[in-house]
């Protein structure tokens, strides 16, 4: 696991990403265009077969999920996290070997605990959450340390653009102040600066209508244009 304070500055084009990460980014885009946080999660079995998926729905209402009839998701609640919604879609499935949870952002304490309770065997996250990230629970909490899930992340080529995207959605420089935003600025100064600039200009919102690949390309271009 990468230690806090180290930088990830490379960018992997959308069409070069593994299918599971393209799906996670597509879910993040669906959340972004609905004013929720751009975070997506996918659960697969050991062979990579997709079992369930979910996205952040903090700014949305709750209803029945159309792709899994009868299975609810959470919306419009502080609990409406991408990982929780993916786990709800999985329902009572407990495949063996245990499933893998992929998520664009390091799980918080809620999502790490929910992953353990849902029988997930391994969590892979693409970008750190320097404020609420709780991957350390895999080593520090006996309930998780003894039976998992184990944790892997962050991922080279994904972390900085995802952090930039999160700050573009959530890091309004006129509203977000204090320890939360200062932590992001300290650990990801370029991503925070570019993300807050995109938040203010709404430039990323303008390209979002073209789809997830366009958003991802725009993030890469913005980071390349601001090397420091």
PDB file of C-alpha atoms in Angstrom:
ATOM      1  CA  UNK A   1       0.000   0.000   0.000  1.00  0.00           C
ATOM      2  CA  UNK A   2       1.358   3.428  -0.914  1.00  0.00           C
ATOM      3  CA  UNK A   3       2.201   5.650   2.022  1.00  0.00           C
ATOM      4  CA  UNK A   4       0.614   9.108   2.466  1.00  0.00           C
ATOM      5  CA  UNK A   5       2.617  11.956   1.042  1.00  0.00           C
ATOM      6  CA  UNK A   6       3.902  10.205  -2.078  1.00  0.00           C
ATOM      7  CA  UNK A   7       2.763  11.486  -5.452  1.00  0.00           C
ATOM      8  CA  UNK A   8       1.113   9.821  -8.408  1.00  0.00           C
ATOM      9  CA  UNK A   9       1.333  12.055 -11.435  1.00  0.00           C
ATOM     10  CA  UNK A  10       0.868   9.858 -14.502  1.00  0.00           C
ATOM     11  CA  UNK A  11      -2.292   9.474 -16.539  1.00  0.00           C
ATOM     12  CA  UNK A  12      -3.671   6.364 -18.231  1.00  0.00           C
ATOM     13  CA  UNK A  13      -5.953   7.038 -21.245  1.00  0.00           C
ATOM     14  CA  UNK A  14      -9.482   5.739 -20.916  1.00  0.00           C
ATOM     15  CA  UNK A  15      -9.226   3.155 -23.708  1.00  0.00           C
ATOM     16  CA  UNK A  16      -6.085   1.670 -22.129  1.00  0.00           C
ATOM     17  CA  UNK A  17      -7.742   0.978 -18.781  1.00  0.00           C
ATOM     18  CA  UNK A  18      -8.937  -2.515 -17.816  1.00  0.00           C
ATOM     19  CA  UNK A  19     -12.645  -3.052 -18.356  1.00  0.00           C
ATOM     20  CA  UNK A  20     -13.451  -3.047 -14.641  1.00  0.00           C
ATOM     21  CA  UNK A  21     -11.936   0.425 -14.233  1.00  0.00           C
ATOM     22  CA  UNK A  22     -13.718   1.771 -17.296  1.00  0.00           C
ATOM     23  CA  UNK A  23     -16.956   0.593 -15.675  1.00  0.00           C
ATOM     24  CA  UNK A  24     -16.020   2.272 -12.382  1.00  0.00           C
ATOM     25  CA  UNK A  25     -15.281   5.538 -14.210  1.00  0.00           C
ATOM     26  CA  UNK A  26     -18.563   5.313 -16.113  1.00  0.00           C
ATOM     27  CA  UNK A  27     -20.393   5.007 -12.801  1.00  0.00           C
ATOM     28  CA  UNK A  28     -18.430   7.962 -11.417  1.00  0.00           C
ATOM     29  CA  UNK A  29     -19.480   9.985 -14.462  1.00  0.00           C
ATOM     30  CA  UNK A  30     -23.141   9.045 -13.921  1.00  0.00           C
ATOM     31  CA  UNK A  31     -22.865  10.388 -10.382  1.00  0.00           C
ATOM     32  CA  UNK A  32     -21.048  13.530 -11.495  1.00  0.00           C
ATOM     33  CA  UNK A  33     -23.688  14.556 -14.035  1.00  0.00           C
ATOM     34  CA  UNK A  34     -26.324  14.151 -11.302  1.00  0.00           C
ATOM     35  CA  UNK A  35     -24.365  16.361  -8.866  1.00  0.00           C
ATOM     36  CA  UNK A  36     -23.327  13.488  -6.619  1.00  0.00           C
ATOM     37  CA  UNK A  37     -19.657  12.727  -5.966  1.00  0.00           C
ATOM     38  CA  UNK A  38     -17.816  11.050  -8.880  1.00  0.00           C
ATOM     39  CA  UNK A  39     -17.196   7.711  -7.191  1.00  0.00           C
ATOM     40  CA  UNK A  40     -18.024   4.321  -8.689  1.00  0.00           C
ATOM     41  CA  UNK A  41     -17.598   0.740  -7.459  1.00  0.00           C
ATOM     42  CA  UNK A  42     -17.783  -2.689  -9.098  1.00  0.00           C
ATOM     43  CA  UNK A  43     -17.807  -6.143  -7.492  1.00  0.00           C
ATOM     44  CA  UNK A  44     -16.454  -9.150  -9.406  1.00  0.00           C
ATOM     45  CA  UNK A  45     -15.867 -12.799  -8.699  1.00  0.00           C
ATOM     46  CA  UNK A  46     -12.353 -14.259  -8.711  1.00  0.00           C
ATOM     47  CA  UNK A  47     -12.467 -14.717 -12.499  1.00  0.00           C
ATOM     48  CA  UNK A  48     -13.423 -11.081 -13.122  1.00  0.00           C
ATOM     49  CA  UNK A  49     -17.103 -11.673 -13.839  1.00  0.00           C
ATOM     50  CA  UNK A  50     -19.109  -8.637 -12.729  1.00  0.00           C
ATOM     51  CA  UNK A  51     -21.540  -9.439  -9.926  1.00  0.00           C
ATOM     52  CA  UNK A  52     -22.769  -5.979  -8.941  1.00  0.00           C
ATOM     53  CA  UNK A  53     -22.005  -2.297  -9.187  1.00  0.00           C
ATOM     54  CA  UNK A  54     -22.947   0.941  -7.483  1.00  0.00           C
ATOM     55  CA  UNK A  55     -22.220   4.636  -7.449  1.00  0.00           C
ATOM     56  CA  UNK A  56     -22.357   7.597  -5.126  1.00  0.00           C
ATOM     57  CA  UNK A  57     -25.915   8.962  -4.827  1.00  0.00           C
ATOM     58  CA  UNK A  58     -25.586  11.558  -2.074  1.00  0.00           C
ATOM     59  CA  UNK A  59     -27.519  14.174  -4.039  1.00  0.00           C
ATOM     60  CA  UNK A  60     -30.203  11.826  -5.387  1.00  0.00           C
ATOM     61  CA  UNK A  61     -33.356  10.075  -4.220  1.00  0.00           C
ATOM     62  CA  UNK A  62     -33.725   6.379  -3.440  1.00  0.00           C
ATOM     63  CA  UNK A  63     -35.748   4.020  -5.627  1.00  0.00           C
ATOM     64  CA  UNK A  64     -35.615   0.493  -7.004  1.00  0.00           C
ATOM     65  CA  UNK A  65     -32.522  -0.157  -9.102  1.00  0.00           C
ATOM     66  CA  UNK A  66     -33.562  -0.862 -12.707  1.00  0.00           C
ATOM     67  CA  UNK A  67     -30.764  -3.332 -13.495  1.00  0.00           C
ATOM     68  CA  UNK A  68     -31.508  -5.604 -10.515  1.00  0.00           C
ATOM     69  CA  UNK A  69     -35.291  -5.584 -10.063  1.00  0.00           C
ATOM     70  CA  UNK A  70     -36.349  -5.643  -6.456  1.00  0.00           C
ATOM     71  CA  UNK A  71     -32.932  -4.734  -5.080  1.00  0.00           C
ATOM     72  CA  UNK A  72     -32.816  -1.308  -3.457  1.00  0.00           C
ATOM     73  CA  UNK A  73     -30.053   1.227  -3.406  1.00  0.00           C
ATOM     74  CA  UNK A  74     -29.560   4.181  -1.084  1.00  0.00           C
ATOM     75  CA  UNK A  75     -29.892   7.736  -2.362  1.00  0.00           C
ATOM     76  CA  UNK A  76     -30.165  11.167  -0.801  1.00  0.00           C
ATOM     77  CA  UNK A  77     -28.514  10.004   2.412  1.00  0.00           C
ATOM     78  CA  UNK A  78     -25.086  10.356   4.051  1.00  0.00           C
ATOM     79  CA  UNK A  79     -24.918   6.556   3.648  1.00  0.00           C
ATOM     80  CA  UNK A  80     -25.379   6.652  -0.144  1.00  0.00           C
ATOM     81  CA  UNK A  81     -21.798   5.665  -0.927  1.00  0.00           C
ATOM     82  CA  UNK A  82     -20.763   3.839  -4.087  1.00  0.00           C
ATOM     83  CA  UNK A  83     -19.413   0.816  -2.239  1.00  0.00           C
ATOM     84  CA  UNK A  84     -22.531   0.463  -0.078  1.00  0.00           C
ATOM     85  CA  UNK A  85     -24.751   0.601  -3.155  1.00  0.00           C
ATOM     86  CA  UNK A  86     -22.630  -2.023  -4.913  1.00  0.00           C
ATOM     87  CA  UNK A  87     -22.849  -4.293  -1.858  1.00  0.00           C
ATOM     88  CA  UNK A  88     -26.617  -3.840  -1.747  1.00  0.00           C
ATOM     89  CA  UNK A  89     -26.803  -4.926  -5.384  1.00  0.00           C
ATOM     90  CA  UNK A  90     -24.829  -8.046  -4.539  1.00  0.00           C
ATOM     91  CA  UNK A  91     -27.496  -8.985  -2.010  1.00  0.00           C
ATOM     92  CA  UNK A  92     -26.876 -12.278  -0.233  1.00  0.00           C
ATOM     93  CA  UNK A  93     -24.522 -13.684  -2.859  1.00  0.00           C
ATOM     94  CA  UNK A  94     -21.420 -15.154  -1.232  1.00  0.00           C
ATOM     95  CA  UNK A  95     -19.367 -16.629  -4.070  1.00  0.00           C
ATOM     96  CA  UNK A  96     -16.293 -18.675  -3.273  1.00  0.00           C
ATOM     97  CA  UNK A  97     -13.543 -17.638  -3.617  1.00  0.00           C
ATOM     98  CA  UNK A  98     -14.716 -14.407  -2.005  1.00  0.00           C
ATOM     99  CA  UNK A  99     -15.521 -11.488  -4.335  1.00  0.00           C
ATOM    100  CA  UNK A 100     -13.374  -8.454  -5.109  1.00  0.00           C
ATOM    101  CA  UNK A 101     -14.565  -4.878  -4.682  1.00  0.00           C
ATOM    102  CA  UNK A 102     -13.072  -2.266  -7.034  1.00  0.00           C
ATOM    103  CA  UNK A 103     -13.650   1.383  -6.190  1.00  0.00           C
ATOM    104  CA  UNK A 104     -12.397   4.665  -7.572  1.00  0.00           C
ATOM    105  CA  UNK A 105     -11.805   6.133  -4.099  1.00  0.00           C
ATOM    106  CA  UNK A 106     -10.380   4.621  -0.933  1.00  0.00           C
ATOM    107  CA  UNK A 107     -13.265   3.311   1.200  1.00  0.00           C
ATOM    108  CA  UNK A 108     -14.269   5.211   4.316  1.00  0.00           C
ATOM    109  CA  UNK A 109     -14.865   3.457   7.676  1.00  0.00           C
ATOM    110  CA  UNK A 110     -18.505   2.802   6.720  1.00  0.00           C
ATOM    111  CA  UNK A 111     -17.544   1.097   3.459  1.00  0.00           C
ATOM    112  CA  UNK A 112     -14.686  -0.915   4.922  1.00  0.00           C
ATOM    113  CA  UNK A 113     -17.019  -2.252   7.615  1.00  0.00           C
ATOM    114  CA  UNK A 114     -19.774  -2.966   5.088  1.00  0.00           C
ATOM    115  CA  UNK A 115     -17.314  -4.827   2.859  1.00  0.00           C
ATOM    116  CA  UNK A 116     -16.303  -7.047   5.762  1.00  0.00           C
ATOM    117  CA  UNK A 117     -19.913  -7.737   6.725  1.00  0.00           C
ATOM    118  CA  UNK A 118     -20.826  -8.548   3.112  1.00  0.00           C
ATOM    119  CA  UNK A 119     -18.121 -11.161   2.689  1.00  0.00           C
ATOM    120  CA  UNK A 120     -15.795  -9.287   0.327  1.00  0.00           C
ATOM    121  CA  UNK A 121     -12.357 -10.857   0.266  1.00  0.00           C
ATOM    122  CA  UNK A 122     -10.295  -8.106  -1.334  1.00  0.00           C
ATOM    123  CA  UNK A 123     -10.699  -4.367  -1.971  1.00  0.00           C
ATOM    124  CA  UNK A 124      -8.840  -2.528  -4.724  1.00  0.00           C
ATOM    125  CA  UNK A 125      -9.046   1.258  -4.681  1.00  0.00           C
ATOM    126  CA  UNK A 126      -7.653   3.605  -7.311  1.00  0.00           C
ATOM    127  CA  UNK A 127      -7.141   6.838  -5.348  1.00  0.00           C
ATOM    128  CA  UNK A 128      -6.578   7.695  -1.710  1.00  0.00           C
ATOM    129  CA  UNK A 129      -9.097   9.619   0.337  1.00  0.00           C
ATOM    130  CA  UNK A 130      -6.749  11.647   2.516  1.00  0.00           C
ATOM    131  CA  UNK A 131      -9.599  12.845   4.741  1.00  0.00           C
ATOM    132  CA  UNK A 132     -11.890   9.856   5.325  1.00  0.00           C
ATOM    133  CA  UNK A 133      -9.973   6.938   3.802  1.00  0.00           C
ATOM    134  CA  UNK A 134      -9.921   3.888   6.059  1.00  0.00           C
ATOM    135  CA  UNK A 135      -7.853   1.266   4.229  1.00  0.00           C
ATOM    136  CA  UNK A 136      -5.711   1.155   7.355  1.00  0.00           C
ATOM    137  CA  UNK A 137      -8.588  -0.710   9.039  1.00  0.00           C
ATOM    138  CA  UNK A 138      -7.452  -3.823   7.165  1.00  0.00           C
ATOM    139  CA  UNK A 139      -4.403  -3.866   9.446  1.00  0.00           C
ATOM    140  CA  UNK A 140      -5.595  -2.067  12.569  1.00  0.00           C
ATOM    141  CA  UNK A 141      -9.081  -3.444  13.294  1.00  0.00           C
ATOM    142  CA  UNK A 142      -9.074  -7.071  14.477  1.00  0.00           C
ATOM    143  CA  UNK A 143     -12.541  -7.740  13.053  1.00  0.00           C
ATOM    144  CA  UNK A 144     -11.198  -6.992   9.557  1.00  0.00           C
ATOM    145  CA  UNK A 145      -7.572  -8.028  10.026  1.00  0.00           C
ATOM    146  CA  UNK A 146      -8.488 -11.595  10.943  1.00  0.00           C
ATOM    147  CA  UNK A 147     -10.846 -12.362   8.051  1.00  0.00           C
ATOM    148  CA  UNK A 148     -10.432  -9.539   5.538  1.00  0.00           C
ATOM    149  CA  UNK A 149     -10.956  -7.937   3.221  1.00  0.00           C
ATOM    150  CA  UNK A 150      -7.350  -7.345   2.311  1.00  0.00           C
ATOM    151  CA  UNK A 151      -6.672  -4.019   0.608  1.00  0.00           C
ATOM    152  CA  UNK A 152      -4.702  -2.913  -2.454  1.00  0.00           C
ATOM    153  CA  UNK A 153      -4.138   0.635  -3.689  1.00  0.00           C
ATOM    154  CA  UNK A 154      -3.742   3.327  -4.831  1.00  0.00           C
ATOM    155  CA  UNK A 155      -3.128   2.727  -8.546  1.00  0.00           C
ATOM    156  CA  UNK A 156      -0.583   4.375 -10.796  1.00  0.00           C
ATOM    157  CA  UNK A 157      -2.199   6.312 -13.653  1.00  0.00           C
ATOM    158  CA  UNK A 158      -5.567   6.672 -11.935  1.00  0.00           C
ATOM    159  CA  UNK A 159      -5.003   8.386  -8.619  1.00  0.00           C
ATOM    160  CA  UNK A 160      -4.212  11.973  -9.583  1.00  0.00           C
ATOM    161  CA  UNK A 161      -6.928  12.427 -12.238  1.00  0.00           C
ATOM    162  CA  UNK A 162      -9.509  10.884  -9.897  1.00  0.00           C
ATOM    163  CA  UNK A 163      -8.439  13.185  -7.078  1.00  0.00           C
ATOM    164  CA  UNK A 164      -8.667  16.141  -9.457  1.00  0.00           C
ATOM    165  CA  UNK A 165     -12.155  15.044 -10.493  1.00  0.00           C
ATOM    166  CA  UNK A 166     -13.295  14.725  -6.887  1.00  0.00           C
ATOM    167  CA  UNK A 167     -12.054  18.232  -6.093  1.00  0.00           C
ATOM    168  CA  UNK A 168     -13.649  19.560  -9.287  1.00  0.00           C
ATOM    169  CA  UNK A 169     -16.977  18.222  -8.019  1.00  0.00           C
ATOM    170  CA  UNK A 170     -16.599  18.913  -4.319  1.00  0.00           C
ATOM    171  CA  UNK A 171     -13.784  21.365  -3.756  1.00  0.00           C
ATOM    172  CA  UNK A 172     -15.487  24.712  -4.323  1.00  0.00           C
ATOM    173  CA  UNK A 173     -12.726  27.137  -3.229  1.00  0.00           C
ATOM    174  CA  UNK A 174     -15.342  29.653  -2.080  1.00  0.00           C
ATOM    175  CA  UNK A 175     -17.136  27.147   0.174  1.00  0.00           C
ATOM    176  CA  UNK A 176     -14.708  24.368   1.157  1.00  0.00           C
ATOM    177  CA  UNK A 177     -12.296  25.567   3.800  1.00  0.00           C
ATOM    178  CA  UNK A 178     -10.603  24.312   6.932  1.00  0.00           C
ATOM    179  CA  UNK A 179      -8.897  21.014   7.697  1.00  0.00           C
ATOM    180  CA  UNK A 180     -10.719  19.031   4.995  1.00  0.00           C
ATOM    181  CA  UNK A 181      -9.497  21.074   2.052  1.00  0.00           C
ATOM    182  CA  UNK A 182      -6.100  21.824   3.578  1.00  0.00           C
ATOM    183  CA  UNK A 183      -5.402  18.100   3.830  1.00  0.00           C
ATOM    184  CA  UNK A 184      -6.071  17.661   0.108  1.00  0.00           C
ATOM    185  CA  UNK A 185      -3.925  20.681  -0.738  1.00  0.00           C
ATOM    186  CA  UNK A 186      -1.099  19.297   1.364  1.00  0.00           C
ATOM    187  CA  UNK A 187      -1.097  15.770  -0.073  1.00  0.00           C
ATOM    188  CA  UNK A 188      -2.180  16.534  -3.660  1.00  0.00           C
ATOM    189  CA  UNK A 189      -1.259  20.181  -4.352  1.00  0.00           C
ATOM    190  CA  UNK A 190      -1.520  19.982  -8.143  1.00  0.00           C
ATOM    191  CA  UNK A 191      -4.725  17.936  -8.168  1.00  0.00           C
ATOM    192  CA  UNK A 192      -6.288  20.265  -5.598  1.00  0.00           C
ATOM    193  CA  UNK A 193      -5.318  23.399  -7.529  1.00  0.00           C
ATOM    194  CA  UNK A 194      -6.515  22.043 -10.881  1.00  0.00           C
ATOM    195  CA  UNK A 195      -9.672  20.530  -9.374  1.00  0.00           C
ATOM    196  CA  UNK A 196     -10.648  23.747  -7.638  1.00  0.00           C
ATOM    197  CA  UNK A 197      -9.952  25.704 -10.821  1.00  0.00           C
ATOM    198  CA  UNK A 198     -12.251  23.344 -12.746  1.00  0.00           C
ATOM    199  CA  UNK A 199     -14.878  23.673 -10.020  1.00  0.00           C
ATOM    200  CA  UNK A 200     -14.875  27.448 -10.353  1.00  0.00           C
ATOM    201  CA  UNK A 201     -14.858  27.515 -14.167  1.00  0.00           C
ATOM    202  CA  UNK A 202     -17.290  24.566 -14.524  1.00  0.00           C
ATOM    203  CA  UNK A 203     -15.268  23.569 -17.596  1.00  0.00           C
ATOM    204  CA  UNK A 204     -15.509  19.897 -16.692  1.00  0.00           C
ATOM    205  CA  UNK A 205     -19.285  20.176 -16.410  1.00  0.00           C
ATOM    206  CA  UNK A 206     -19.402  21.484 -19.955  1.00  0.00           C
ATOM    207  CA  UNK A 207     -17.635  18.451 -21.437  1.00  0.00           C
ATOM    208  CA  UNK A 208     -19.508  15.987 -19.218  1.00  0.00           C
ATOM    209  CA  UNK A 209     -22.407  15.834 -21.681  1.00  0.00           C
ATOM    210  CA  UNK A 210     -20.044  14.141 -24.156  1.00  0.00           C
ATOM    211  CA  UNK A 211     -19.553  11.136 -21.880  1.00  0.00           C
ATOM    212  CA  UNK A 212     -17.058   9.642 -19.478  1.00  0.00           C
ATOM    213  CA  UNK A 213     -14.211   9.329 -22.003  1.00  0.00           C
ATOM    214  CA  UNK A 214     -14.425  13.059 -22.720  1.00  0.00           C
ATOM    215  CA  UNK A 215     -14.316  13.901 -19.019  1.00  0.00           C
ATOM    216  CA  UNK A 216     -11.337  11.613 -18.472  1.00  0.00           C
ATOM    217  CA  UNK A 217      -9.458  13.111 -21.430  1.00  0.00           C
ATOM    218  CA  UNK A 218     -10.180  16.632 -20.167  1.00  0.00           C
ATOM    219  CA  UNK A 219      -8.762  15.746 -16.743  1.00  0.00           C
ATOM    220  CA  UNK A 220      -5.579  14.456 -18.356  1.00  0.00           C
ATOM    221  CA  UNK A 221      -5.243  17.560 -20.499  1.00  0.00           C
ATOM    222  CA  UNK A 222      -5.747  19.887 -17.539  1.00  0.00           C
ATOM    223  CA  UNK A 223      -3.131  18.089 -15.465  1.00  0.00           C
ATOM    224  CA  UNK A 224      -0.657  18.117 -18.352  1.00  0.00           C
ATOM    225  CA  UNK A 225      -1.223  21.846 -18.832  1.00  0.00           C
ATOM    226  CA  UNK A 226      -0.367  22.561 -15.180  1.00  0.00           C
ATOM    227  CA  UNK A 227       2.793  20.555 -14.423  1.00  0.00           C
ATOM    228  CA  UNK A 228       3.428  22.284 -11.085  1.00  0.00           C
TER     229      UNK A 228
END
